[in-house]
Short mmCIF file of C-alpha atoms in Angstrom, two decimals:
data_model
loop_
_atom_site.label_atom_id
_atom_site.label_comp_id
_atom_site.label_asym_id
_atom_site.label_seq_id
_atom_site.Cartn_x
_atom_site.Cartn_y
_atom_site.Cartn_z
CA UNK A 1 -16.41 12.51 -29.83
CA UNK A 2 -12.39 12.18 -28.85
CA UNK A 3 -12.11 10.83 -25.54
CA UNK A 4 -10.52 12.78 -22.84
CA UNK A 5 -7.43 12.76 -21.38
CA UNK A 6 -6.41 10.80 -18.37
CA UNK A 7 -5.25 13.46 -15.31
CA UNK A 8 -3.88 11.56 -12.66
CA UNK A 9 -3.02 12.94 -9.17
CA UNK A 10 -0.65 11.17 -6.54
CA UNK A 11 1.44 12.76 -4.03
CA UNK A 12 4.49 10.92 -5.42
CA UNK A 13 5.27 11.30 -9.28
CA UNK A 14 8.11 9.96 -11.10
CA UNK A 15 10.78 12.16 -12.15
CA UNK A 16 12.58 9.47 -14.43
CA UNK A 17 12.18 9.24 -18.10
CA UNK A 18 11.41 5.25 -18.13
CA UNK A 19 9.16 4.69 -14.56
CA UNK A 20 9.76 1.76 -12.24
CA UNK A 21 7.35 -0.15 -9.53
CA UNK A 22 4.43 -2.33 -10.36
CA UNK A 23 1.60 0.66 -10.17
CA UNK A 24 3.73 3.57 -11.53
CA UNK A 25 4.52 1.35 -15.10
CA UNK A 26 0.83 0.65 -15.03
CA UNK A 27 -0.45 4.25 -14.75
CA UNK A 28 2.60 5.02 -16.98
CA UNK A 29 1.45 3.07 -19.65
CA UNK A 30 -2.09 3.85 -19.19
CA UNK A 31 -1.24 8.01 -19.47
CA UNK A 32 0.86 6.54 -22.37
CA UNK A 33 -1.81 5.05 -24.62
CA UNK A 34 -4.54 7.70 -23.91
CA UNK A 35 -2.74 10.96 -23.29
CA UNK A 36 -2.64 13.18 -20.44
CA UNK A 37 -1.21 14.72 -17.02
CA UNK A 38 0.47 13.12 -13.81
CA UNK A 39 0.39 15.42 -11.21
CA UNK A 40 1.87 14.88 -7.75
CA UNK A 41 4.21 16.57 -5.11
CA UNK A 42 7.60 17.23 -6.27
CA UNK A 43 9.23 16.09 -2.49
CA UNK A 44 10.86 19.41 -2.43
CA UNK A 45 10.25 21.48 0.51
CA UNK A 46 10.44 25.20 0.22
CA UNK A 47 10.41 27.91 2.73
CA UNK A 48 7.11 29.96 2.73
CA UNK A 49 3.55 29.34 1.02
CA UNK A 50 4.20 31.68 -1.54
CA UNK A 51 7.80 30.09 -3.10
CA UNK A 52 5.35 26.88 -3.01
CA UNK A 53 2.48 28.57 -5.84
CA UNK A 54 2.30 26.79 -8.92
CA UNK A 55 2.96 23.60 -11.13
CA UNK A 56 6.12 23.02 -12.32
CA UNK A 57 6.22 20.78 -15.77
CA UNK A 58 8.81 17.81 -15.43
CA UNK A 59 7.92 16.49 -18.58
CA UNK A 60 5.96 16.71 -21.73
CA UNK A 61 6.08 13.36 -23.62
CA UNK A 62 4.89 10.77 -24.10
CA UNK A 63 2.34 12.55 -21.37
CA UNK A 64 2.80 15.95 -19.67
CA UNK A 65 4.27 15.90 -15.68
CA UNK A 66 3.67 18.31 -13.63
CA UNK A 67 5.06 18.56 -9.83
CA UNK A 68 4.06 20.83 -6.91
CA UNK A 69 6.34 21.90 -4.16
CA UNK A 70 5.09 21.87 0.14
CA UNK A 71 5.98 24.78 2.34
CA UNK A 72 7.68 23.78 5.57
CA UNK A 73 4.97 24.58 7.38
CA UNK A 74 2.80 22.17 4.70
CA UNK A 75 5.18 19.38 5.18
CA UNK A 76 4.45 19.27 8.73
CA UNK A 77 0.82 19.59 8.82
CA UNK A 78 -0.41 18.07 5.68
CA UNK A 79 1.97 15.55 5.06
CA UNK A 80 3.97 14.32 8.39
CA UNK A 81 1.34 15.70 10.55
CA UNK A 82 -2.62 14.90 9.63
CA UNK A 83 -2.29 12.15 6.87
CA UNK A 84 0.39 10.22 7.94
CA UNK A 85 0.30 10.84 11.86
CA UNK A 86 -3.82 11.06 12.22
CA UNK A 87 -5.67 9.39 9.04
CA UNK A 88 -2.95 6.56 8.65
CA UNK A 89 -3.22 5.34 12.14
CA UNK A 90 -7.00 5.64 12.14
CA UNK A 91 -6.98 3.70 8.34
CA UNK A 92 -4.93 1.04 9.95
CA UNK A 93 -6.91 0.25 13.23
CA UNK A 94 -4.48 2.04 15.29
CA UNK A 95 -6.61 4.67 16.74
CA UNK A 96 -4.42 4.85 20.53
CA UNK A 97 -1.66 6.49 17.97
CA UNK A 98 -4.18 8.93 16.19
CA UNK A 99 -2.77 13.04 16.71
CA UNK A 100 -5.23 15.37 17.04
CA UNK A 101 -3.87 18.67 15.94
CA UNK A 102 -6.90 21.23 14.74
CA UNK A 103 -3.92 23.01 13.06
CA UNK A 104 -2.66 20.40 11.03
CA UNK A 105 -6.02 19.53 9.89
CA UNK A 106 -6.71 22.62 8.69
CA UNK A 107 -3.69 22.53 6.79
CA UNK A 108 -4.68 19.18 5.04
CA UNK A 109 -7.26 20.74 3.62
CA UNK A 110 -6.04 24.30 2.71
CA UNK A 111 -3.34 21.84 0.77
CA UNK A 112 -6.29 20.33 -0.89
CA UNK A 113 -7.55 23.44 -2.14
CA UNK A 114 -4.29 24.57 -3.19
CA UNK A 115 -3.78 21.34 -5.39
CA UNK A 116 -7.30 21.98 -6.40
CA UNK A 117 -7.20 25.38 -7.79
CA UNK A 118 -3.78 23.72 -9.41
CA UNK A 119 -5.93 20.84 -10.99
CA UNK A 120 -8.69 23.24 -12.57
CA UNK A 121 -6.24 24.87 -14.14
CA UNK A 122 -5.04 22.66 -16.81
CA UNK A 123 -8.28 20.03 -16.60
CA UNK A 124 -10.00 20.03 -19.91
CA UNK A 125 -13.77 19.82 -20.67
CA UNK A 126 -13.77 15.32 -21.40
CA UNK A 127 -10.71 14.66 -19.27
CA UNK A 128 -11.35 12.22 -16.24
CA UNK A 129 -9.32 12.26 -13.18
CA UNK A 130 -7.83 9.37 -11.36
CA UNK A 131 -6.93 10.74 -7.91
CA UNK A 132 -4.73 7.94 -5.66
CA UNK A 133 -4.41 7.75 -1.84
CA UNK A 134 -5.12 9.29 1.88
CA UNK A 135 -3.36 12.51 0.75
CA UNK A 136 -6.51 13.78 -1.53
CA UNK A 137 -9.56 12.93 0.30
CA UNK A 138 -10.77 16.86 0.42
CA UNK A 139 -9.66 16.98 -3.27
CA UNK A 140 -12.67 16.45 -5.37
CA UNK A 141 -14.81 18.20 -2.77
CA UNK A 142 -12.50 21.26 -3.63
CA UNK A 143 -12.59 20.93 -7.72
CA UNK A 144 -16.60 20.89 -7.03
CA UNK A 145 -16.27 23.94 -5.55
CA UNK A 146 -14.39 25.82 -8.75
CA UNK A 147 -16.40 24.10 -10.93
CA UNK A 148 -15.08 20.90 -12.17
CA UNK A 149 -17.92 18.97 -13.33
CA UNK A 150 -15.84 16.31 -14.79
CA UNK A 151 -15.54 12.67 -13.98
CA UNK A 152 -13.56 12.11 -10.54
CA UNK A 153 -12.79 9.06 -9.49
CA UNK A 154 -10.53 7.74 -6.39
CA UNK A 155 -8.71 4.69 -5.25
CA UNK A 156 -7.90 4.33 -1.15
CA UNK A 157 -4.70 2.02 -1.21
CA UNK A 158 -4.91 1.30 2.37
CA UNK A 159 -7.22 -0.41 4.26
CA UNK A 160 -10.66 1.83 5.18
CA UNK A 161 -11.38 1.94 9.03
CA UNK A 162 -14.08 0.73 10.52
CA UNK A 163 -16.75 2.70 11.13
CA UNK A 164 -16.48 2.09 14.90
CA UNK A 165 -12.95 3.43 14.70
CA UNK A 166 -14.23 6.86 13.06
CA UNK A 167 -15.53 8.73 15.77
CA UNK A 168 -11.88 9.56 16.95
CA UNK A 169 -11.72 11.44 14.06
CA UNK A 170 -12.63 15.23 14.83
CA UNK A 171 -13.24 15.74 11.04
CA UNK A 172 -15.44 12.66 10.54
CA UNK A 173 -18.81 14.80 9.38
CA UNK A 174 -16.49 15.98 6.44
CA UNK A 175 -16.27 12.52 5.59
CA UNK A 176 -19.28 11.75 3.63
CA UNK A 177 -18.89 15.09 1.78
CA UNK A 178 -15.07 14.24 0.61
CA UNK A 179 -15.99 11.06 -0.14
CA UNK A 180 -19.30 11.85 -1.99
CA UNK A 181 -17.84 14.50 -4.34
CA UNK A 182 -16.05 11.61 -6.31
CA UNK A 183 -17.56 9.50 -9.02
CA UNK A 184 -16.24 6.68 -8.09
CA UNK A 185 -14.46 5.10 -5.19
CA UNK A 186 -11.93 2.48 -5.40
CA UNK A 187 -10.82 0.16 -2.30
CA UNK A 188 -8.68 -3.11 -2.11
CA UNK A 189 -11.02 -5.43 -0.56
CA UNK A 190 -15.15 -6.69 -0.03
CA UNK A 191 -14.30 -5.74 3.39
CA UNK A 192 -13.15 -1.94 3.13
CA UNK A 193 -16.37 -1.62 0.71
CA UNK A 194 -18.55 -3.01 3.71
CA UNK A 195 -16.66 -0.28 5.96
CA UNK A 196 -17.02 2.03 3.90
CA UNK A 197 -20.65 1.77 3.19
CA UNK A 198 -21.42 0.92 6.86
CA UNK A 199 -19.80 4.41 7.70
CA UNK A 200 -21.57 6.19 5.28
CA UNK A 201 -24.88 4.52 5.76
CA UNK A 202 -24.31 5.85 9.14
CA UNK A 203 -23.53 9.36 8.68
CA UNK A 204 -27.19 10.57 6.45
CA UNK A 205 -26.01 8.58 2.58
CA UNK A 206 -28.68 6.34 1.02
CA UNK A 207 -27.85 3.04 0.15
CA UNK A 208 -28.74 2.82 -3.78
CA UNK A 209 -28.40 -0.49 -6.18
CA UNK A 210 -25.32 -2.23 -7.04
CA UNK A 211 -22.81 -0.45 -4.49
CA UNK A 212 -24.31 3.11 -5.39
CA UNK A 213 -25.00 5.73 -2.58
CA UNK A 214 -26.61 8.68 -2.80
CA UNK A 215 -25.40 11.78 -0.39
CA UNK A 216 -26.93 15.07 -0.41
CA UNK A 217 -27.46 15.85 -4.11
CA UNK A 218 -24.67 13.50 -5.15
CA UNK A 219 -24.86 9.46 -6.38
CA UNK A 220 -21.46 7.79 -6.34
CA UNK A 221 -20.19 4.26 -6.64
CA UNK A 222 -18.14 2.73 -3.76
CA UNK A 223 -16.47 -0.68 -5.10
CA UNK A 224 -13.32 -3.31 -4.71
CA UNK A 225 -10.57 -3.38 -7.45
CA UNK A 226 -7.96 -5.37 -5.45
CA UNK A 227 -4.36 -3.94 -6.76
CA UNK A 228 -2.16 -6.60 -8.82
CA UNK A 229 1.36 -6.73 -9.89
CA UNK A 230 3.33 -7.45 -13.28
CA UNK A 231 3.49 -10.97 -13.00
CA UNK A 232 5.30 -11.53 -16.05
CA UNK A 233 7.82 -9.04 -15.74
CA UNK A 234 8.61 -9.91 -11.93
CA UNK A 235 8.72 -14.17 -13.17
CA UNK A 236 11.75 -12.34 -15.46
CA UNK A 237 13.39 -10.52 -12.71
CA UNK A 238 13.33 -13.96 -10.62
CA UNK A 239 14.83 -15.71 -13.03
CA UNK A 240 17.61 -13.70 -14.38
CA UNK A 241 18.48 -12.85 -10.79
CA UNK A 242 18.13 -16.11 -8.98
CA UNK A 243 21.75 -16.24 -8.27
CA UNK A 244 20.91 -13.60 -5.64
CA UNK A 245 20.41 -15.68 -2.63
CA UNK A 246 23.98 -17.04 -3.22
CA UNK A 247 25.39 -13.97 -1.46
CA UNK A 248 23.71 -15.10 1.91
CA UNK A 249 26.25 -17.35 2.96
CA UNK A 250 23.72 -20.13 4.36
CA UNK A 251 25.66 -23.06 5.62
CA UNK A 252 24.11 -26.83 3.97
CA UNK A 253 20.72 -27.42 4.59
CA UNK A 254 19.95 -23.86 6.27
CA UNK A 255 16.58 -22.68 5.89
CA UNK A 256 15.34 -19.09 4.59
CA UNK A 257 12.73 -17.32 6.11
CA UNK A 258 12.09 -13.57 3.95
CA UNK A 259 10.40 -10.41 5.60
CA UNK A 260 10.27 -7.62 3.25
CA UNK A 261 8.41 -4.78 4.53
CA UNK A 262 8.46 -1.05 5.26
CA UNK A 263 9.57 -0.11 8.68
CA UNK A 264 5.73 0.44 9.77
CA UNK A 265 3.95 -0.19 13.07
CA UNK A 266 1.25 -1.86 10.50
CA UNK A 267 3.53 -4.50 9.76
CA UNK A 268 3.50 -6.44 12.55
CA UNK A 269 7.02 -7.11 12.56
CA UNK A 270 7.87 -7.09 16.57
CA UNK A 271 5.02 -10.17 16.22
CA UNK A 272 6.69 -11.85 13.50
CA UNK A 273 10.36 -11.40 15.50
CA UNK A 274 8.91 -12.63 18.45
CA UNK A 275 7.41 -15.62 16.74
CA UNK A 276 10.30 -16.52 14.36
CA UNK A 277 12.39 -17.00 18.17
CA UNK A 278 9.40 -19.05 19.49
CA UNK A 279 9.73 -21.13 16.22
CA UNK A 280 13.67 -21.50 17.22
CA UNK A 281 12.76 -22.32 21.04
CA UNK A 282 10.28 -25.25 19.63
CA UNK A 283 11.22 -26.49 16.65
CA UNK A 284 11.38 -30.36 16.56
CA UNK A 285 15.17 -30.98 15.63
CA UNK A 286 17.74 -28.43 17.50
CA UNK A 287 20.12 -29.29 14.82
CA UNK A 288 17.75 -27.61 11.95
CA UNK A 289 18.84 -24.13 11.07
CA UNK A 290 16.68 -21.78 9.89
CA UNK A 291 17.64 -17.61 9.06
CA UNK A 292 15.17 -14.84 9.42
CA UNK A 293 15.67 -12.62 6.80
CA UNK A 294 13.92 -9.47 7.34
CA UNK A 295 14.66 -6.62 4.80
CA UNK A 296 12.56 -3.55 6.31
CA UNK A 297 13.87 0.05 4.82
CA UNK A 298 13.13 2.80 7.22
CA UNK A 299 9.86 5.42 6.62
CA UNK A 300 8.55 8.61 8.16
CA UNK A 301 11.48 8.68 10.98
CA UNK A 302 10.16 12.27 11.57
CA UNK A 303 7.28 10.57 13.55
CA UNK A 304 7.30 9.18 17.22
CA UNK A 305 5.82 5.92 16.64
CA UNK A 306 8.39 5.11 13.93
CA UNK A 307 11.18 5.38 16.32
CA UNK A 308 9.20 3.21 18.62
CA UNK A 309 9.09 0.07 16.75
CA UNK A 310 12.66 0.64 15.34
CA UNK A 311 14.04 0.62 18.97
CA UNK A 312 11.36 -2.59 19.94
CA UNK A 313 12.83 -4.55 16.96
CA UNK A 314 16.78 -4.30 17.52
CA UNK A 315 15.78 -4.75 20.70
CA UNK A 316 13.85 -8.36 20.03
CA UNK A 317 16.72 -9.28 17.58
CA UNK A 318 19.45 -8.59 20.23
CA UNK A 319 17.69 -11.03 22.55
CA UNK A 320 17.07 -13.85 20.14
CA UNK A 321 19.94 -13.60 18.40
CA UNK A 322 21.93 -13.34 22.33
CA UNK A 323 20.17 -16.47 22.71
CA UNK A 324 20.25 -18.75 19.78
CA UNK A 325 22.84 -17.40 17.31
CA UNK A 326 26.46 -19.87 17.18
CA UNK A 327 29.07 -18.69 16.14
CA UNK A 328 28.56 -19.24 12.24
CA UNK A 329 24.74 -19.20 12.41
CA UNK A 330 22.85 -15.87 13.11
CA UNK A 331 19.24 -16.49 13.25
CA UNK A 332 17.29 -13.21 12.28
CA UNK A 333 19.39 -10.91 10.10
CA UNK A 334 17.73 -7.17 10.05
CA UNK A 335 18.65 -5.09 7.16
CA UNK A 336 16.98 -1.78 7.83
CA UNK A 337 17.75 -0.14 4.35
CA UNK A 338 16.56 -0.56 0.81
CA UNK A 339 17.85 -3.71 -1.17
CA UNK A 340 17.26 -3.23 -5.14
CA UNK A 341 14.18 -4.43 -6.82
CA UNK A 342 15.79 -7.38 -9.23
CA UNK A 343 18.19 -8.41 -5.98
CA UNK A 344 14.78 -9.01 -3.93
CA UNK A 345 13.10 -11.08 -6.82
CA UNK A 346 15.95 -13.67 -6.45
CA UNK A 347 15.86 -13.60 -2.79
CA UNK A 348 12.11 -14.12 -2.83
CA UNK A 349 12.74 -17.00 -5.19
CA UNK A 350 15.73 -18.61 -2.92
CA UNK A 351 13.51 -18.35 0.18
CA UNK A 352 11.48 -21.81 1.73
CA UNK A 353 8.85 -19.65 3.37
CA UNK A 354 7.90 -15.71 3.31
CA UNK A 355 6.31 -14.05 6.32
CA UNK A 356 3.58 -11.36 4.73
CA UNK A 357 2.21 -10.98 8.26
CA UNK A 358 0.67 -7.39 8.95
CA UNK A 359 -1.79 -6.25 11.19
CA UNK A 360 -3.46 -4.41 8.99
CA UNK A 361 -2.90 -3.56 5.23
CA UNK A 362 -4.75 -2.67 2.20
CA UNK A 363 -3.19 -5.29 -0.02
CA UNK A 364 0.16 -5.69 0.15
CA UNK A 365 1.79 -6.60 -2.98
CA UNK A 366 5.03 -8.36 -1.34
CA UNK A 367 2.82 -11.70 -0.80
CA UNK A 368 2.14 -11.63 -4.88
CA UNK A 369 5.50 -10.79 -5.46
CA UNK A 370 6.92 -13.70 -3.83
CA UNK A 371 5.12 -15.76 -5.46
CA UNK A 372 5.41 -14.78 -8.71
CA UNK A 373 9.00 -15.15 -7.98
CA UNK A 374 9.08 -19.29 -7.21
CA UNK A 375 10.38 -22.23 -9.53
CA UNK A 376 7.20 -23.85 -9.85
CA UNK A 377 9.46 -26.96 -9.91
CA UNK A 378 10.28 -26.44 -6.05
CA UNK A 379 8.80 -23.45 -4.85
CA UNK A 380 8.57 -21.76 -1.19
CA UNK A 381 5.39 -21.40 1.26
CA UNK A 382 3.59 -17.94 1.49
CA UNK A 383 2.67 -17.21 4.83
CA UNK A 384 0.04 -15.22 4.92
CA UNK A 385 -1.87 -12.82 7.78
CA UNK A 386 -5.42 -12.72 7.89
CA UNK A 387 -5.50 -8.99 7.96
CA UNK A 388 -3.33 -8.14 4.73
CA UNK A 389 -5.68 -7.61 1.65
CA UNK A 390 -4.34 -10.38 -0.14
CA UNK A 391 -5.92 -12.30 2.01
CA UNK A 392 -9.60 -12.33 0.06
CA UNK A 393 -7.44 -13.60 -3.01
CA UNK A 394 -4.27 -15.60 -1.68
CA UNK A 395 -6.35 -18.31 0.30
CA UNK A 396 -4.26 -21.16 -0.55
CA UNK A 397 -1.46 -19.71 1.58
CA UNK A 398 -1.08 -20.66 5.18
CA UNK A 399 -2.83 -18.28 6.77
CA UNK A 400 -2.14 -16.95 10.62
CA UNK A 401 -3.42 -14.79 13.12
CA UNK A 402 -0.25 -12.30 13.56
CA UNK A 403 -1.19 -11.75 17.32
CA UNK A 404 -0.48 -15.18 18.01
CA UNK A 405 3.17 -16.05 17.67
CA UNK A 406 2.43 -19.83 18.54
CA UNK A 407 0.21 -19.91 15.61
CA UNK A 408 2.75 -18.32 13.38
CA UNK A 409 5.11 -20.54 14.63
CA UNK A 410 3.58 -23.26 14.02
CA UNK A 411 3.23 -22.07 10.52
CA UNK A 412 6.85 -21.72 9.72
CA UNK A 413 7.55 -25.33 10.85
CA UNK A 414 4.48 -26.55 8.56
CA UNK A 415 6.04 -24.19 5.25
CA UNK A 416 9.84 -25.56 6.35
CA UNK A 417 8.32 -29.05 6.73
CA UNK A 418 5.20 -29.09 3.98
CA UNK A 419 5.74 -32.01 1.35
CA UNK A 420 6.88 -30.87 -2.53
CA UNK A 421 3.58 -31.81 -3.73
CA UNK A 422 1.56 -29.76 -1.28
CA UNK A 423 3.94 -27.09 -2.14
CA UNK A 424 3.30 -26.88 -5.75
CA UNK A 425 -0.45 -27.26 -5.76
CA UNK A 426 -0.68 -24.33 -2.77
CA UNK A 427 1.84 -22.53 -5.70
CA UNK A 428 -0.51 -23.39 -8.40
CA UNK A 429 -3.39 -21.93 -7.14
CA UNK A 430 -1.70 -18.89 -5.85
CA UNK A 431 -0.23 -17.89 -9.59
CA UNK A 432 -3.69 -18.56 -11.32
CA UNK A 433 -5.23 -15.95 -8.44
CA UNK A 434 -2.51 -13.58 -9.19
CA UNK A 435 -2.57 -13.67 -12.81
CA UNK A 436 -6.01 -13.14 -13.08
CA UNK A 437 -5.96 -9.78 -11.39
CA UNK A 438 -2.78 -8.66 -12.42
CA UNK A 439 -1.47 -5.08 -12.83
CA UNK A 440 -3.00 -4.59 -16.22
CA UNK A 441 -6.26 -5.59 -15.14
CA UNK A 442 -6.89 -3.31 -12.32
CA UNK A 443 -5.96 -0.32 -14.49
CA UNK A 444 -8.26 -1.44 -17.27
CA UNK A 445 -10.91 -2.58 -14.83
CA UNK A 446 -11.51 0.30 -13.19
CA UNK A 447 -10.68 2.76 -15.80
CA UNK A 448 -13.54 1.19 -17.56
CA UNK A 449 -16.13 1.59 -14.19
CA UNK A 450 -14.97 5.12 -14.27
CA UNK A 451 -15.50 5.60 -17.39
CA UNK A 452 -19.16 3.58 -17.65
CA UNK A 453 -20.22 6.31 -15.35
CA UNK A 454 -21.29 8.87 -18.17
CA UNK A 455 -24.95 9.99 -16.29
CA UNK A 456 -23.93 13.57 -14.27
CA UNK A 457 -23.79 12.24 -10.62
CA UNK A 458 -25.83 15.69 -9.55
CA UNK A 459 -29.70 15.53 -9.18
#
């Protein structure tokens, strides 16, 4: 029997013949070698429901694309309003910023169905679907409802809240019924498993064997395929652009410290400013210099929170750099726009210490990135929060609490200060945990639970 195609569904698709990014190349080659359908929201908005009907194809080989538009109205609710201004605060611990909006929530999930009734439209008897992210939790619940008996399975890229977080969620008892209607659930970490089936252990679903649960009529799989990157390919980048840290300017024997995040409350970057100038007020010699580097392009600016921490943080750099800064030395420089991909891997690879310090994250690839990106010869410190994913694999970073700023202070004079031998070994482990569950392997890994699942999950 031919095996079926691969339909993937993510609310961002690439438009560009040759795909870029860690996890799009890795779903791009994976469509590639078995045939199929990426489906995801075109980033167009339109101005009524109606103009919004329909897939639009964007591409046909090696793999058919096919893109969706939002309605104004849709924008707001599904996309600014209940997944990124309700579930991603409650997903990352934050439930004092969680909306509650009975309107925007409905339009979540009349989005859902929309997409749905999209989905069953092209889905073939054999294909199996890979649906990605906080956008489609409704989604298999809907393709249930028309009819779609295929294989569903989904992977939750950001942390999964704890179940004493979830009862400030109004849609909560929907929950165990999105979640249930997939095959197969993917998270980052042991932890967000544990949430997940504490939550659902809570809420009426029978703990089975092996990380199986059994809800209503349905048995489903809930298990952790932490997200890699290309190792090889970013090692490359490093190399061939190692020249990039030349364009900093550091005076002799000036330290780099590198942030690279998304402007995010998550991120903990008002933390990591306020430690980096605690670091400055206490490190041993006044006379060493040491640059904060923090490269943090801007994201959902629509929402209120995201202006917040914009204003906190050129607020924090004002005063530490008012205080410390000479008049060729500026301690933290804050670059709030994108930097290209290769110029960052030789950055990463100039830097003595990265700060990967969130408060809460589902894995967070920058800590692999960096490095991937060292000389092995002489390579930089990871720094490391206890809360970022990466965490369960990365433990020979340093690791900090990111609420403490004398602890992470204390951290960037151990990285600036750690002997070359201590460096390398801490390096050495690091690459052997990051090649071993590279990009490739997560696609393969849990294509292959998805696909072991051939038993019909309905009693």
């Amino acid at each position: 029997m031919d095996q079926g195609r691969l339909i993937v569904v993510s609310n961002r698709i690439p438009t560009e013949a040759a795909p870029s990014g860690g996890l799009v190349v890795a779903l791009h080659d994976a469509l590639k070698e078995r045939g199929g359908v990426w489906i995801g929201n075109s980033g167009k908005r339109v101005a009524t429901q109606e103009e919004a009907q329909g897939l639009t194809r964007i591409a046909q080989e090696p793999y058919e694309r096919y893109c969706f538009d939002l309605s104004e109205e849709e924008h707001q609710g599904f996309y600014l309003g209940y997944a990124n201004a309700t579930l991603w605060p409650l997903f990352h611990h934050r439930t004092d910023l969680l909306a509650v909006d009975p309107d925007e929530a409905r339009i979540y999930r009349e989005v859902n169905d929309r997409v749905a009734g999209l989905i069953a439209e092209v889905v073939r008897p054999g294909d199996v679907l890979w649906v990605h992210d906080y956008h489609f939790l409704p989604l298999a619940e809907a393709l249930r409802r028309r009819g779609v008996t295929n294989r569903i399975g989904f992977f939750l890229h950001i942390p999964f809240p704890n179940p004493s977080d979830m009862p400030a969620l109004s849609e909560r008892k929907l929950m165990p019924g999105w979640l249930s209607s997939f095959d197969l659930i993917g998270l980052q970490t042991r932890r967000d498993v544990s949430n997940a089936l504490d939550f659902l252990r809570d809420n009426g679903a029978e703990l089975l064997l092996r990380g199986k649960m059994k809800f209503d009529s349905r048995t489903f799989e809930i298990a952790s395929f932490p997200i890699g990157i290309d190792v090889d390919a970013f090692v490359e980048a490093a190399e061939t652009h190692a020249d990039s840290g030349e364009h900093l300017r550091l005076s002799p024997g000036e330290r780099l410290v590198l942030g690279v995040d998304r402007l995010d409350y998550s991120k903990g970057l008002p933390q990591r400013f306020a430690a980096f100038g605690e670091y400055l007020s206490h490190r041993p010699d006044p006379q060493i210099r040491a640059t904060l580097l923090q490269i943090a392009p801007p994201s959902r600016e629509d929402v209120e929170a995201y202006r917040d921490i914009r204003q906190e943080l050129e607020t924090i750099t004002g005063r530490v750099n008012g205080e410390m800064a000479e008049l060729d030395w500026t301690p933290i420089r804050y670059i709030r726009r994108n930097i290209e991909r290769e110029i960052l891997a030789g950055l990463y690879r100039r830097a003595d210490a990265c700060l990967v310090t969130p408060l809460a994250d589902g894995m967070n690839l920058v800590a692999k990135e960096f490095v991937a990106a060292q000389d092995g010869a002489d390579p930089g410190v990871l720094i490391l929060s206890h809360f970022a994913g990466a965490a369960e694999q990365l433990d020979a970073a340093l690791m900090v609490n990111p609420y403490d700023p004398g602890e992470t202070a204390r951290a960037i004079d151990q990285a600036l200060s750690m002997p070359l031998h201590e460096r390398q070994s801490r390096h050495l482990s690091l690459m052997q945990a990051i090649r071993e569950t590279d990009i490739a392997w997560w696609t393969r890994t849990y294509l292959a639970a998805l696909q072991a699942k051939t038993e019909p999950s309905n009693d």
